[in-house]
Short mmCIF file of C-alpha atoms and ligand atoms in Angstrom, two decimals:
data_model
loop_
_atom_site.label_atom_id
_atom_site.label_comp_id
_atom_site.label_asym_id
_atom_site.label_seq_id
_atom_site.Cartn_x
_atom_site.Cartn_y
_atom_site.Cartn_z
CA UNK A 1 -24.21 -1.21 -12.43
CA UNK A 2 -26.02 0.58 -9.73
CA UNK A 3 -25.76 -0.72 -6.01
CA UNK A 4 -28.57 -1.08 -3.80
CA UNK A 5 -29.03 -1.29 0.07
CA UNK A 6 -32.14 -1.60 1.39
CA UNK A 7 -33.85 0.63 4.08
CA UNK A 8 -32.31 -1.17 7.41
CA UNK A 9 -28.89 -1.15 5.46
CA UNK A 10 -28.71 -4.46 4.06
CA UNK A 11 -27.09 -5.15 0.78
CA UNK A 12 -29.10 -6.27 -1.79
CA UNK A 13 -28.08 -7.02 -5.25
CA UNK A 14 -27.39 -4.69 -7.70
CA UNK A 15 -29.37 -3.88 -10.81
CA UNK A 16 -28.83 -2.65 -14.28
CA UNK A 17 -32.39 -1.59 -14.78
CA UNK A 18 -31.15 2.15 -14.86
CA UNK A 19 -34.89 3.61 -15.62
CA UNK A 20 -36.47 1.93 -12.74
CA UNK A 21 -33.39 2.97 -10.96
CA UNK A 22 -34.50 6.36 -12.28
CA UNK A 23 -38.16 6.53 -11.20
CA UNK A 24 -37.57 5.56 -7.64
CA UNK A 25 -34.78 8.32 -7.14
CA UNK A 26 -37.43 10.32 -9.07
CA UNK A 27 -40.51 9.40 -6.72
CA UNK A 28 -38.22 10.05 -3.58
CA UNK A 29 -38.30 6.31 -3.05
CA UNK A 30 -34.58 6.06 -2.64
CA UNK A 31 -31.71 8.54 -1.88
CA UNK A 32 -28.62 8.55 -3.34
CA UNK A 33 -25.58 7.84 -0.75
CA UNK A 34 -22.26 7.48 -2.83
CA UNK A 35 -21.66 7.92 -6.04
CA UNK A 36 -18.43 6.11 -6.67
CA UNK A 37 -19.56 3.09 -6.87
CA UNK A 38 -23.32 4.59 -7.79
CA UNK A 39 -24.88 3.05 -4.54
CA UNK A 40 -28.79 3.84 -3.60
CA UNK A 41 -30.55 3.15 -0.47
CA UNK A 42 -34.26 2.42 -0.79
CA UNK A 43 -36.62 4.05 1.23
CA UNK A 44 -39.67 1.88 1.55
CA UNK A 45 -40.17 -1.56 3.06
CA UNK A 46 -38.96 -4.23 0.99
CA UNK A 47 -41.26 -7.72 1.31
CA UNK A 48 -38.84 -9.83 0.09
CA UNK A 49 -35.40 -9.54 -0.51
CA UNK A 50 -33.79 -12.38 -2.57
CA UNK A 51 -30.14 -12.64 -2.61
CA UNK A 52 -27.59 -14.93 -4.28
CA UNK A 53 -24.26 -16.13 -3.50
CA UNK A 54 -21.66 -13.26 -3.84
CA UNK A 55 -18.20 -14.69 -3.28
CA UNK A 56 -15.46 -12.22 -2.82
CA UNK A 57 -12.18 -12.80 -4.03
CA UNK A 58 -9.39 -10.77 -2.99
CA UNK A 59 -5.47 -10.51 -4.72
CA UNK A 60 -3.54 -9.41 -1.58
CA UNK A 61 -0.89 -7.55 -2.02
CA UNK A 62 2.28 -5.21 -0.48
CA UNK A 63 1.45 -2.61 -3.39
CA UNK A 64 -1.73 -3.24 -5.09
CA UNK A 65 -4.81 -5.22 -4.01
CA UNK A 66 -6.88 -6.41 -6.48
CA UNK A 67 -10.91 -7.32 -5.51
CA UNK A 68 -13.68 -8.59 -7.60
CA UNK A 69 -17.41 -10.04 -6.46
CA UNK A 70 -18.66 -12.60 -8.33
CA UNK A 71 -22.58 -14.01 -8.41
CA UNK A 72 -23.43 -16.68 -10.69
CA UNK A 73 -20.00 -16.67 -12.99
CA UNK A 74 -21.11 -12.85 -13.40
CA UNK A 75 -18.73 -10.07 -12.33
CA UNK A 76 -20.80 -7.32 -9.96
CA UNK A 77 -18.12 -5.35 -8.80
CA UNK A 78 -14.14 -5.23 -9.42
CA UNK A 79 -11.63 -2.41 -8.62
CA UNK A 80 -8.26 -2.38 -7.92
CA UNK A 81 -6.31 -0.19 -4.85
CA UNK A 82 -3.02 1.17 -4.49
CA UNK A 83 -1.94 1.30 -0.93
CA UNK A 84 0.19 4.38 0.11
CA UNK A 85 4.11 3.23 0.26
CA UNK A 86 4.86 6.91 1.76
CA UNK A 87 4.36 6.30 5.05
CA UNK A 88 7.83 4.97 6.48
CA UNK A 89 9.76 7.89 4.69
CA UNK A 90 7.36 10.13 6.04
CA UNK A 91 8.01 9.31 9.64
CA UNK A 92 11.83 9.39 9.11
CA UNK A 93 11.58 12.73 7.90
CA UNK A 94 9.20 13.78 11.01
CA UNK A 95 11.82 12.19 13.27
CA UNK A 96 14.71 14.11 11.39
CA UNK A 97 12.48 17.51 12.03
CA UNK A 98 12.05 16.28 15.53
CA UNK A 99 15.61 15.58 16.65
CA UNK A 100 16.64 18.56 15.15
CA UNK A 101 14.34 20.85 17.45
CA UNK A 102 15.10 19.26 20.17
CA UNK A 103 18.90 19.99 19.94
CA UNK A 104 17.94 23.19 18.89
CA UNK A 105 15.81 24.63 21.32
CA UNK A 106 15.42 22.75 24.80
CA UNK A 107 17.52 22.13 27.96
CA UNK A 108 19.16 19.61 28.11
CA UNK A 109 17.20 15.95 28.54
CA UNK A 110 18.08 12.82 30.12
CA UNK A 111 18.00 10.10 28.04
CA UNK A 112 14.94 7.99 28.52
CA UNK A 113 14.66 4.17 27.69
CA UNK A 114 11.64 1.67 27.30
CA UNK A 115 9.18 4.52 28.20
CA UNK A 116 6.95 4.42 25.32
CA UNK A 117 3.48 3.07 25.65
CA UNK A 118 3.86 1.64 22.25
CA UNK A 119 6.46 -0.62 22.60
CA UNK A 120 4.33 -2.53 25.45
CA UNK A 121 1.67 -2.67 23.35
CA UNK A 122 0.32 -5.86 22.32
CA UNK A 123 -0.04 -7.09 19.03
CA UNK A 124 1.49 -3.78 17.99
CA UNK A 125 2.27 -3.76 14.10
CA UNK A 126 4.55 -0.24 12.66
CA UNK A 127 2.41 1.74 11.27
CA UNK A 128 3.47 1.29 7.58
CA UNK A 129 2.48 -2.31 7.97
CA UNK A 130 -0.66 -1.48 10.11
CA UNK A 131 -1.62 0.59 7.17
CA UNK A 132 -1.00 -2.60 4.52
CA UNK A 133 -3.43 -4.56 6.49
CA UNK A 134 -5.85 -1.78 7.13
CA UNK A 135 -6.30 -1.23 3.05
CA UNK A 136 -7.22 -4.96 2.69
CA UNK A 137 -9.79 -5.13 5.30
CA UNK A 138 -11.20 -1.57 4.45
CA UNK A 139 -11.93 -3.22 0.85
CA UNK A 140 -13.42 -6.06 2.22
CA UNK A 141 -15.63 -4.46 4.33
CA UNK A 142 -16.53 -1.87 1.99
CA UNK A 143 -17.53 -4.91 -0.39
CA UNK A 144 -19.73 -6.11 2.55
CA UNK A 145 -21.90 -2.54 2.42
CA UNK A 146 -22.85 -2.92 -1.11
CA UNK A 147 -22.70 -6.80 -1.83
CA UNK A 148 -24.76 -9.31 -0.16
CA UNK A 149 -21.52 -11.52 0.17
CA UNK A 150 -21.34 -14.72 1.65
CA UNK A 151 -17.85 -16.16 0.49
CA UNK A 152 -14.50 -14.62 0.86
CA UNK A 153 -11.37 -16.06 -1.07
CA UNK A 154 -7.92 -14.89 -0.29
CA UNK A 155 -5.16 -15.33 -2.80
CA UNK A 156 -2.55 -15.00 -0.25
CA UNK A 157 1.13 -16.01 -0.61
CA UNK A 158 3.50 -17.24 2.24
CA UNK A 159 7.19 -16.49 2.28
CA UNK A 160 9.52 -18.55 3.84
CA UNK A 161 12.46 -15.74 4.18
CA UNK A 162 15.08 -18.71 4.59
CA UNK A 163 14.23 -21.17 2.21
CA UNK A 164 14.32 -18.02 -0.10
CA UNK A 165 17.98 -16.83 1.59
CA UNK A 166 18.96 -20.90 0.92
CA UNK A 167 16.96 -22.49 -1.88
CA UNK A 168 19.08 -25.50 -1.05
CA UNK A 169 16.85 -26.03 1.66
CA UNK A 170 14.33 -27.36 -0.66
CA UNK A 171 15.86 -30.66 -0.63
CA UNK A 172 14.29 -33.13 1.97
CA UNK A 173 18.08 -34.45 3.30
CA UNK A 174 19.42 -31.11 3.98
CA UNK A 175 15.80 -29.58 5.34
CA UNK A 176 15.86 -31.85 7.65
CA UNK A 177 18.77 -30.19 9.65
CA UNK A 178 19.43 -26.95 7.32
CA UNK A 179 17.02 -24.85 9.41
CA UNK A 180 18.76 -24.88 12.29
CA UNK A 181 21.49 -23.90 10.87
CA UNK A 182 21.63 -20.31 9.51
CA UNK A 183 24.62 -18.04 9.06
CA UNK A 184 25.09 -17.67 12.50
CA UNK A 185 25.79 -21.35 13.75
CA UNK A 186 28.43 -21.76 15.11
CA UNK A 187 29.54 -18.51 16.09
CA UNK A 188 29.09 -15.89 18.95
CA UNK A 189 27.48 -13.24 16.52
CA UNK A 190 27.00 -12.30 13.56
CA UNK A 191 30.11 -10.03 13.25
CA UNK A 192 31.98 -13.07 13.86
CA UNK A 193 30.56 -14.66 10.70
CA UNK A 194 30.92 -12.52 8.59
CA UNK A 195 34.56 -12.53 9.88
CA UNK A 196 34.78 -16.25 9.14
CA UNK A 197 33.33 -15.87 5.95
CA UNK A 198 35.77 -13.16 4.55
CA UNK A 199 38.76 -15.12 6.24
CA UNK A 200 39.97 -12.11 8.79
CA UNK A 201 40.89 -10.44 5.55
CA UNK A 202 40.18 -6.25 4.08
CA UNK A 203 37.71 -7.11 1.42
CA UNK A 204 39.32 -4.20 -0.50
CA UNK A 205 43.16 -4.00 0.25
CA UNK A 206 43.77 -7.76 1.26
CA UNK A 207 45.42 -6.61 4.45
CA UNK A 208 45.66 -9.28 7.69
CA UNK A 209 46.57 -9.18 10.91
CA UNK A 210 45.35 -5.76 11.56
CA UNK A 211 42.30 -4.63 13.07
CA UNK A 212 39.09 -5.28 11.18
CA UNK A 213 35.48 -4.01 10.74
CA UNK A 214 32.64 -5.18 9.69
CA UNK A 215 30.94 -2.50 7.33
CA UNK A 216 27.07 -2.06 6.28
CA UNK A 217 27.34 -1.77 2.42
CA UNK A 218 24.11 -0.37 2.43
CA UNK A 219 24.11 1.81 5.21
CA UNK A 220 22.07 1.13 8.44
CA UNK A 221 21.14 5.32 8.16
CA UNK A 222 19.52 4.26 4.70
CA UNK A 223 17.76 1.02 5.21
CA UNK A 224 20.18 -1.40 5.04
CA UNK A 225 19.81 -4.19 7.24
CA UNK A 226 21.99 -6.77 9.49
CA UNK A 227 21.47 -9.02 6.52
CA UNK A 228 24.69 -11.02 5.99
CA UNK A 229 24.79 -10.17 2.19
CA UNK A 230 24.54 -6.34 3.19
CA UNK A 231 27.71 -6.76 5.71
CA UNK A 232 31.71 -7.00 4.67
CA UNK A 233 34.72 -6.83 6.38
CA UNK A 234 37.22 -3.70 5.86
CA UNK A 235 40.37 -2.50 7.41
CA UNK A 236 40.20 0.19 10.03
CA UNK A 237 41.82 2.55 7.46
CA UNK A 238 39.31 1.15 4.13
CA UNK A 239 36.69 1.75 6.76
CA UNK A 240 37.43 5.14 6.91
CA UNK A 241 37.96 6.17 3.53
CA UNK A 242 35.01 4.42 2.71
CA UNK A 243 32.55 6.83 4.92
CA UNK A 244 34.59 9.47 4.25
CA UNK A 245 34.25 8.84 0.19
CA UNK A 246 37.66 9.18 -0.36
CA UNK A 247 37.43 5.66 -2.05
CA UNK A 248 34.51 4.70 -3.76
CA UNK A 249 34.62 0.91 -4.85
CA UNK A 250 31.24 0.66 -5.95
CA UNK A 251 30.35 -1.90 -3.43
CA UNK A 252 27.08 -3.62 -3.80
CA UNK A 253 24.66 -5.34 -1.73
CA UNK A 254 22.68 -8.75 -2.95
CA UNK A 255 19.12 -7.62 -4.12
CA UNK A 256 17.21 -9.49 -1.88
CA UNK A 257 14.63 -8.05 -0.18
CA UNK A 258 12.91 -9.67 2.25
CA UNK A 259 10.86 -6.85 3.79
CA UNK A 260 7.88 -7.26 1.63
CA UNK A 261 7.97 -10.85 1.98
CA UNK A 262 8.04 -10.47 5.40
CA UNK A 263 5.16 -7.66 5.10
CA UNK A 264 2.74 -10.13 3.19
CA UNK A 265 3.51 -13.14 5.62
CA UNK A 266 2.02 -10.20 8.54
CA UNK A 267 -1.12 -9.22 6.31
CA UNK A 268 -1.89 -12.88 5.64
CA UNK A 269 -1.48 -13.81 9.37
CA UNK A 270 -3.87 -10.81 10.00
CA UNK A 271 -6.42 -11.25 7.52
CA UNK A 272 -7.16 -14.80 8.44
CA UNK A 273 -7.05 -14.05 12.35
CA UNK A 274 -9.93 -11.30 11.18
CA UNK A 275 -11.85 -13.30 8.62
CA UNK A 276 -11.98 -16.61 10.57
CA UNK A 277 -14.16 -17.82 7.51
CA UNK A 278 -12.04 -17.17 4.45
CA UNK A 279 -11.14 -19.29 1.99
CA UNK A 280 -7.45 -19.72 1.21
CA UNK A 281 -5.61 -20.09 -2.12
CA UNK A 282 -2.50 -19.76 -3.64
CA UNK A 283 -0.94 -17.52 -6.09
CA UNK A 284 0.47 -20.62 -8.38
CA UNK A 285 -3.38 -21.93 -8.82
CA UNK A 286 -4.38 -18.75 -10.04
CA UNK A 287 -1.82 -18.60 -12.20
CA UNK A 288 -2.63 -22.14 -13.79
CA UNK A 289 -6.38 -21.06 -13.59
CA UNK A 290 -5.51 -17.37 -15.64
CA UNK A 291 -3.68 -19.53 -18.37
CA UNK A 292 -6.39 -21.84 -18.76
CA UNK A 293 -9.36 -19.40 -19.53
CA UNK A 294 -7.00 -17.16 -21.95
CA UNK A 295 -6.57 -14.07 -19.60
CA UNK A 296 -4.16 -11.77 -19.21
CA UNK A 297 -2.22 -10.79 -16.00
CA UNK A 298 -3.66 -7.80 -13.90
CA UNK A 299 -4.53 -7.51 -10.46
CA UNK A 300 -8.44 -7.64 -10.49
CA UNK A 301 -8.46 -10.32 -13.22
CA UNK A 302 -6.61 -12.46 -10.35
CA UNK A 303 -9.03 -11.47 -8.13
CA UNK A 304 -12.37 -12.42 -10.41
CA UNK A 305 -10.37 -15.92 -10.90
CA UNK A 306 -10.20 -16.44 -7.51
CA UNK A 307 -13.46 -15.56 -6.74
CA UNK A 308 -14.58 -17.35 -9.61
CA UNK A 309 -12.78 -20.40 -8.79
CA UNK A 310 -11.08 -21.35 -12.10
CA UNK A 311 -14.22 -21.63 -13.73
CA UNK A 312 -15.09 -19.19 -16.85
CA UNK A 313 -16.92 -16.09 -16.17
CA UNK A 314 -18.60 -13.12 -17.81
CA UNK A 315 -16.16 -9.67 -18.22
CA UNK A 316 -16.89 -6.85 -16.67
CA UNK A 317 -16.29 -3.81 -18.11
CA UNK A 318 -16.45 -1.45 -15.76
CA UNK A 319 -13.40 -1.42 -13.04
CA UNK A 320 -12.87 1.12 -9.89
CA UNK A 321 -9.70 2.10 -9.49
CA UNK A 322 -8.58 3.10 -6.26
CA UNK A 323 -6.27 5.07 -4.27
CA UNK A 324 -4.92 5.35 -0.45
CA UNK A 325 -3.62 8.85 0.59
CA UNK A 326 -3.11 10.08 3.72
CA UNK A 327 -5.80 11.54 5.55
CA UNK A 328 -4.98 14.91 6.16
CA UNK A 329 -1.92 17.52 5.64
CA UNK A 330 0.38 17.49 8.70
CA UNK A 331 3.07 19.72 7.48
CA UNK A 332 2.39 23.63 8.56
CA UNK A 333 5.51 24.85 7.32
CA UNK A 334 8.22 24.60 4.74
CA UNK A 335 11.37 23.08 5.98
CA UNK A 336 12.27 22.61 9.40
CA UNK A 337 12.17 26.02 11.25
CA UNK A 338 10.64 28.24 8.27
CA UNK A 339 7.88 31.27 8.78
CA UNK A 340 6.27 30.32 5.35
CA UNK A 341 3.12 28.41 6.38
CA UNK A 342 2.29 26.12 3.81
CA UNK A 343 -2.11 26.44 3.02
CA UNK A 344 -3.56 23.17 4.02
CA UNK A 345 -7.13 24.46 4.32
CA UNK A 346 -9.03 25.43 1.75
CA UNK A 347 -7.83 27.65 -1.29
CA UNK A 348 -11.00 29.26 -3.13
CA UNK A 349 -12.54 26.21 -1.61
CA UNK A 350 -10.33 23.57 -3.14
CA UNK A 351 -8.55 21.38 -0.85
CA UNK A 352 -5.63 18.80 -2.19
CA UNK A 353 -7.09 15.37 -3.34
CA UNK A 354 -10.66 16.89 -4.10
CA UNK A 355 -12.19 14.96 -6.87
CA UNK A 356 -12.95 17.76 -9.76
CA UNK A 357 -14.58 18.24 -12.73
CA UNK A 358 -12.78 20.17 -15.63
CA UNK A 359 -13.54 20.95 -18.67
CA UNK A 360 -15.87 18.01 -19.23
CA UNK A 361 -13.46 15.12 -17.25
CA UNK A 362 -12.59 13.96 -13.90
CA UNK A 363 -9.26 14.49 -12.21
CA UNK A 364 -8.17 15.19 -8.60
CA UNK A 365 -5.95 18.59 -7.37
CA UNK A 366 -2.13 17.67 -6.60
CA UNK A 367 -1.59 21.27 -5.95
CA UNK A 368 -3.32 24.20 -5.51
CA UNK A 369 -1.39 27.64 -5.60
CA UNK A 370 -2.76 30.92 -3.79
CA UNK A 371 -2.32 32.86 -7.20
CA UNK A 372 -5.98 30.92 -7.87
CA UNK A 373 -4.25 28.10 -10.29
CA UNK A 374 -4.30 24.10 -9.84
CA UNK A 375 -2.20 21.09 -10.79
CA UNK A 376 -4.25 18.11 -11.65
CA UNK A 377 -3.36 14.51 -11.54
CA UNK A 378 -5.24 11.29 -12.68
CA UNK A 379 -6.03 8.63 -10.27
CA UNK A 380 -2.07 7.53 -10.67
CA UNK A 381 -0.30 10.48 -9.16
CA UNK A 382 0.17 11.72 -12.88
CA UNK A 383 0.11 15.19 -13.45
CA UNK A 384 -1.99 16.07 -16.54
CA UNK A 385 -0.15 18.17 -18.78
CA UNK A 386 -2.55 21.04 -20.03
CA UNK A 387 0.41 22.94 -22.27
CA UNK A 388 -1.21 22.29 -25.42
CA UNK A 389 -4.08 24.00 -24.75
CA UNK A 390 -5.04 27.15 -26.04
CA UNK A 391 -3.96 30.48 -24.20
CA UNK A 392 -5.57 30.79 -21.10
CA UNK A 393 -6.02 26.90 -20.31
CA UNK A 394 -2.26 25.95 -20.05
CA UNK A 395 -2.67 25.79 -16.33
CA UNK A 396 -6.35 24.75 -14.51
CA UNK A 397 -7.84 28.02 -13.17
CA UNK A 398 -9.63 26.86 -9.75
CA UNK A 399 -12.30 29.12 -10.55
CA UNK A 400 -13.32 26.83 -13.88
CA UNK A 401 -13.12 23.52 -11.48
CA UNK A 402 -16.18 22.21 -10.15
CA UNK A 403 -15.84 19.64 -6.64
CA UNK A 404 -17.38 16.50 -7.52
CA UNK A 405 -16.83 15.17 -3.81
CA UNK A 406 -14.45 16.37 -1.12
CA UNK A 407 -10.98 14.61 0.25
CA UNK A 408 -11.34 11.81 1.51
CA UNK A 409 -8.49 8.84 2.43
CA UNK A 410 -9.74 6.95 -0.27
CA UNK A 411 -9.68 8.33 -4.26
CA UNK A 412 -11.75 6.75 -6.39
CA UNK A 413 -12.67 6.45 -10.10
CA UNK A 414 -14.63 4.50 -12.38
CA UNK A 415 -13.41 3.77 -15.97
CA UNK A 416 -13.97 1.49 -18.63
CA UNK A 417 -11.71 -1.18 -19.93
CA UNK A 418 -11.00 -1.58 -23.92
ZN1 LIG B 1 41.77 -2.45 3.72
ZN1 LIG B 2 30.92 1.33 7.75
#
């Protein structure tokens, strides 16, 4: 499938006629401008452009966003993204670094509170969630360049973080009052209930009448959260040997995470208050829909049945897969006060993430080493393992790569299905 835009940049749709595709490129009357998905801009007036219906359907996702375009129960254009999940750990580590210098090297600083522009910002969202949101409306958008579309159709799913904390709320009598009633009711904090609910007694030794803690099981340092299931009470001296690993019970949180749920109910909010327009459905009706036309589970085949709208459609077999990295290198040097400088420009001019050519296929550079070798990956983060190659080949020279495009924040590969 080859994309076309016509000369004032307005998506047209896209052909299969690959030799007339051919001639014009040939005759200068269109240029080339990306070649993942093959997109061409025409050069010459067009008299009449005819366009059909394109509906875009769109899997949201906290991990992986499936999106398909569908015209006339015919599939144009399907790929499927994974959204970076690195970001959060990567500004913990950057605050580690930071608070380190800082009691390293300066004078002494008063402490400053609630002087940060960013926490008066409106509308603010962290930026591992900004990110989330970002990816979807990036694909949409990018849809909009090469697709006349005139339909969008969300499959987004709402969480209701109590109902899942409580299922019991699911039942009309106690809905009716359960939601105002949480853990906390009925007490000053939530220290106190979690007092109440482990009767003023050491969850480990039994011990009452003594002082008591409340401990994070997982801790607070690591993620945990103020979620009652993560919180249990322990005697001052448990406490102690607890942190101190001097007893190691093997305590264990509830798995029951409500951050992504929490992160999906933010993207939906978001993507609706941007695409005023969209159409809304749920994750159970594509589900029903899947099972009725015989298809298997996977991100952009929930994304053609949504755009398709239950009905039956035609295959495609073609599928871009996709991949979010960051946009640049940020770390100069290895660990926190090292000389080595670590080589984030360009190394026999290879940068990390280019999309290369070896040896006949397409991978992208993980690593490049100043010794003039490479580790490849595949669009997945998996390294490719070259060791049974002959002598010579075990490791990717960079001289015997050829760039097929440059870094950019967005990898991206086509490949065939079956
Ligand atoms: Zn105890
Ligand atoms: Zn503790």
């Amino acid at each position: 499938m080859v994309y076309v835009i016509s000369n004032n940049g307005q998506a047209l749709m896209p052909t299969k006629r690959f030799g007339k595709v051919r001639r014009l490129l040939k005759e200068k009357k269109a240029k080339v401008i990306r070649r993942c998905p093959f997109t061409i801009k025409l050069l010459y007036e067009t008299e009449t452009c005819i366009v059909q219906d394109v509906v875009l359907g769109m899997d949201t996702g906290s991990k992986n966003i499936g999106v398909s375009c569908v015209a006339n129960n015919e599939v144009l254009y399907q790929s499927q993204t994974t959204i970076r999940t690195d970001i959060k750990d990567n500004m913990d580590i950057r605050r580690k670094y930071r608070r380190n210098r800082r009691n390293r090297k300066t004078r002494y600083r008063k402490p400053r509170f609630l002087n940060r522009k960013n926490s008066t910002k409106l509308d603010r969202l962290p930026p591992s969630v900004r990110h989330k949101v970002k990816a979807h409306v990036d694909e949409i958008e990018f849809c909009k360049k090469i697709l006349p579309i005139s339909q969008i159709v969300l499959e987004i799913s709402q969480f209701d973080p109590h109902l899942m904390k409580n299922p019991k709320l699911k039942f009309k009598k106690i809905k009716s009052w359960g939601y105002q009633r949480g853990f906390n009711y009925g007490f000053s904090s939530r220290k106190e209930a979690v007092l109440n609910r482990d009767s003023y007694t050491c969850q480990i030794c039994g011990a009452k009448h003594t002082r008591l803690e409340v401990h994070h099981i997982v801790y607070r340092s690591k993620g945990g959260t103020d979620d009652e299931d993560n919180l249990i009470t322990l005697c001052e001296s448990c406490h102690k040997k607890i942190h101190t690993g001097e007893i190691n019970v093997g305590l264990k949180a509830k798995k029951l995470r409500l951050k992504e749920a929490t992160h999906m109910n933010i993207i939906r909010n978001q993507l609706l208050k941007t695409y005023p327009g969209a159409i809304e459905t749920f994750g159970f009706v594509t589900k029903e829909n899947r099972n009725n036309l015989n298809l298997p589970k996977d991100h952009y085949i929930d994304a053609c049945v949504v755009a398709a709208a239950g009905k039956s459609f035609i295959l495609n077999d073609e599928i871009f897969y996709k991949r979010r990295v960051s946009k640049g290198d940020y770390q100069l040097y290895k660990g926190s006060c090292s000389e080595i400088r670590l080589p984030i420009g360009k190394i026999q001019g290879f940068k990390k993430f280019d999309k290369v050519d070896y040896l006949g296929k397409t991978y992208f550079i993980k690593g490049r080493m100043s010794s003039g070798y490479a580790v490849l990956m595949d669009i997945f983060n998996k390294t490719i393992d070259f060791s049974d190659m002959p002598r010579g080949f075990k490791t990717p020279k960079l001289k015997n790569l050829k760039r097929v495009s440059a870094r950019g924040s967005v990898l991206c590969i086509r490949e065939k299905i079956g």
